[in-house]
Amino acid sequence: QVQVMESGGASVQAGGSLRLSCTASGSIYTLNDMGWFRQAPGKQRELVAGITYGGRTNYADSVKGRFTISSDYAKSTVYLQMNSLKPEDTAVYYCKVDYDLGDYVHDYWGQGTQVTVSS
């Protein structure tokens, strides 16, 4: 049973910083790509940042220069450092991890962690 657990969400004022963490456990397969998504009320879930096993990263334009994704594959953990937070960053942040099952890749999602940025 794969578990994906996020932590680090909180309420902060604009301009502040938060660090989200996400750890996956329970799989015997190889952890592949990992990423962070977010969903604001009334909006679709969107990609915030992703990282590959090889270390390549990609970011949504809205967070470039402010957010940094990093990983520790030995700990099956991905982080999201969020600086210069804005009220529009308010959302539930979800972690997604991909496991390589050989014939296909299976993704797993966390339950989400709330980030609220007040002006």
CSV table of C-alpha atoms in Angstrom, one decimal:
chain,number,residue,atom,x,y,z
A,1,GLN,CA,0.0,0.0,0.0
A,2,VAL,CA,1.7,3.2,-1.2
A,3,GLN,CA,1.4,6.2,1.0
A,4,VAL,CA,2.2,9.8,0.0
A,5,MET,CA,2.3,12.2,2.8
A,6,GLU,CA,2.6,16.0,2.5
A,7,SER,CA,3.4,18.4,5.3
A,8,GLY,CA,4.4,22.0,5.7
A,9,GLY,CA,1.3,23.9,4.7
A,10,ALA,CA,0.3,26.9,6.8
A,11,SER,CA,-1.1,30.4,6.8
A,12,VAL,CA,1.5,33.1,6.1
A,13,GLN,CA,1.5,36.8,5.1
A,14,ALA,CA,2.4,37.9,1.6
A,15,GLY,CA,6.1,38.0,1.1
A,16,GLY,CA,6.7,35.1,3.5
A,17,SER,CA,8.1,31.7,2.9
A,18,LEU,CA,7.1,28.1,3.4
A,19,ARG,CA,8.7,24.7,2.7
A,20,LEU,CA,6.5,21.8,1.8
A,21,SER,CA,7.7,18.2,2.1
A,22,CYS,CA,6.3,15.0,0.7
A,23,THR,CA,7.4,11.5,1.4
A,24,ALA,CA,6.3,8.4,-0.4
A,25,SER,CA,6.5,4.9,1.2
A,26,GLY,CA,5.2,1.4,0.8
A,27,SER,CA,6.3,0.5,-2.8
A,28,ILE,CA,9.0,-1.9,-3.9
A,29,TYR,CA,9.2,-0.3,-7.3
A,30,THR,CA,11.6,2.5,-8.5
A,31,LEU,CA,10.5,6.0,-7.8
A,32,ASN,CA,10.5,8.0,-10.9
A,33,ASP,CA,9.3,11.6,-11.4
A,34,MET,CA,7.9,13.7,-8.6
A,35,GLY,CA,6.0,16.9,-8.6
A,36,TRP,CA,3.8,19.5,-6.8
A,37,PHE,CA,0.4,20.6,-8.0
A,38,ARG,CA,-2.1,23.0,-6.5
A,39,GLN,CA,-5.8,23.7,-6.7
A,40,ALA,CA,-7.4,26.9,-5.7
A,41,PRO,CA,-11.1,27.1,-5.0
A,42,GLY,CA,-13.1,27.1,-8.2
A,43,LYS,CA,-10.1,26.4,-10.3
A,44,GLN,CA,-8.5,23.4,-11.9
A,45,ARG,CA,-5.6,21.6,-10.5
A,46,GLU,CA,-2.4,22.9,-12.0
A,47,LEU,CA,1.3,21.8,-12.1
A,48,VAL,CA,3.5,24.0,-9.9
A,49,ALA,CA,6.8,22.2,-10.3
A,50,GLY,CA,8.2,18.9,-11.2
A,51,ILE,CA,11.5,17.0,-10.9
A,52,THR,CA,12.8,14.0,-12.7
A,53,TYR,CA,14.9,11.2,-11.3
A,54,GLY,CA,17.8,12.7,-13.3
A,55,GLY,CA,17.3,16.1,-11.6
A,56,ARG,CA,15.6,18.0,-14.4
A,57,THR,CA,13.1,20.5,-13.1
A,58,ASN,CA,10.3,22.5,-14.6
A,59,TYR,CA,8.1,25.2,-13.1
A,60,ALA,CA,4.8,27.0,-13.8
A,61,ASP,CA,5.5,30.5,-15.2
A,62,SER,CA,3.7,32.0,-12.2
A,63,VAL,CA,6.2,30.6,-9.7
A,64,LYS,CA,9.5,30.8,-11.6
A,65,GLY,CA,12.1,32.6,-9.6
A,66,ARG,CA,10.1,32.2,-6.3
A,67,PHE,CA,9.7,28.4,-5.9
A,68,THR,CA,12.3,25.8,-5.9
A,69,ILE,CA,11.7,22.0,-6.1
A,70,SER,CA,14.3,19.6,-4.8
A,71,SER,CA,14.4,15.9,-4.0
A,72,ASP,CA,16.1,13.3,-1.9
A,73,TYR,CA,15.4,10.0,-3.7
A,74,ALA,CA,17.2,8.1,-0.9
A,75,LYS,CA,14.4,9.2,1.4
A,76,SER,CA,11.7,9.1,-1.3
A,77,THR,CA,11.1,12.8,-0.5
A,78,VAL,CA,10.4,15.9,-2.6
A,79,TYR,CA,10.4,19.4,-1.3
A,80,LEU,CA,9.0,22.7,-2.4
A,81,GLN,CA,10.6,25.8,-1.1
A,82,MET,CA,8.2,28.7,-1.6
A,83,ASN,CA,9.5,32.3,-1.2
A,84,SER,CA,8.0,35.7,-1.8
A,85,LEU,CA,4.5,34.2,-1.4
A,86,LYS,CA,1.5,36.0,-2.9
A,87,PRO,CA,-2.2,35.8,-2.1
A,88,GLU,CA,-2.7,34.1,-5.5
A,89,ASP,CA,-0.5,31.2,-4.3
A,90,THR,CA,-3.3,30.3,-1.9
A,91,ALA,CA,-4.4,26.7,-2.7
A,92,VAL,CA,-4.3,23.1,-1.6
A,93,TYR,CA,-0.9,21.8,-2.6
A,94,TYR,CA,-0.7,18.2,-3.7
A,95,CYS,CA,2.3,15.9,-4.2
A,96,LYS,CA,2.4,13.4,-7.0
A,97,VAL,CA,4.9,10.6,-7.3
A,98,ASP,CA,5.4,8.2,-10.2
A,99,TYR,CA,6.6,4.6,-9.7
A,100,ASP,CA,8.1,2.7,-12.6
A,101,LEU,CA,6.4,-0.7,-12.6
A,102,GLY,CA,8.3,-1.9,-15.6
A,103,ASP,CA,5.6,-2.1,-18.2
A,104,TYR,CA,4.1,1.2,-17.2
A,105,VAL,CA,4.3,4.1,-14.7
A,106,HIS,CA,1.8,4.4,-11.9
A,107,ASP,CA,1.2,7.7,-10.2
A,108,TYR,CA,0.1,8.3,-6.6
A,109,TRP,CA,-1.2,11.4,-5.0
A,110,GLY,CA,-1.1,12.8,-1.5
A,111,GLN,CA,-4.1,14.2,0.3
A,112,GLY,CA,-3.0,17.8,0.0
A,113,THR,CA,-1.8,20.4,2.4
A,114,GLN,CA,-3.4,23.9,2.6
A,115,VAL,CA,-1.3,27.0,1.9
A,116,THR,CA,-3.0,30.3,2.7
A,117,VAL,CA,-1.3,33.6,1.9
A,118,SER,CA,-2.9,36.8,3.3
A,119,SER,CA,-2.3,40.3,2.0
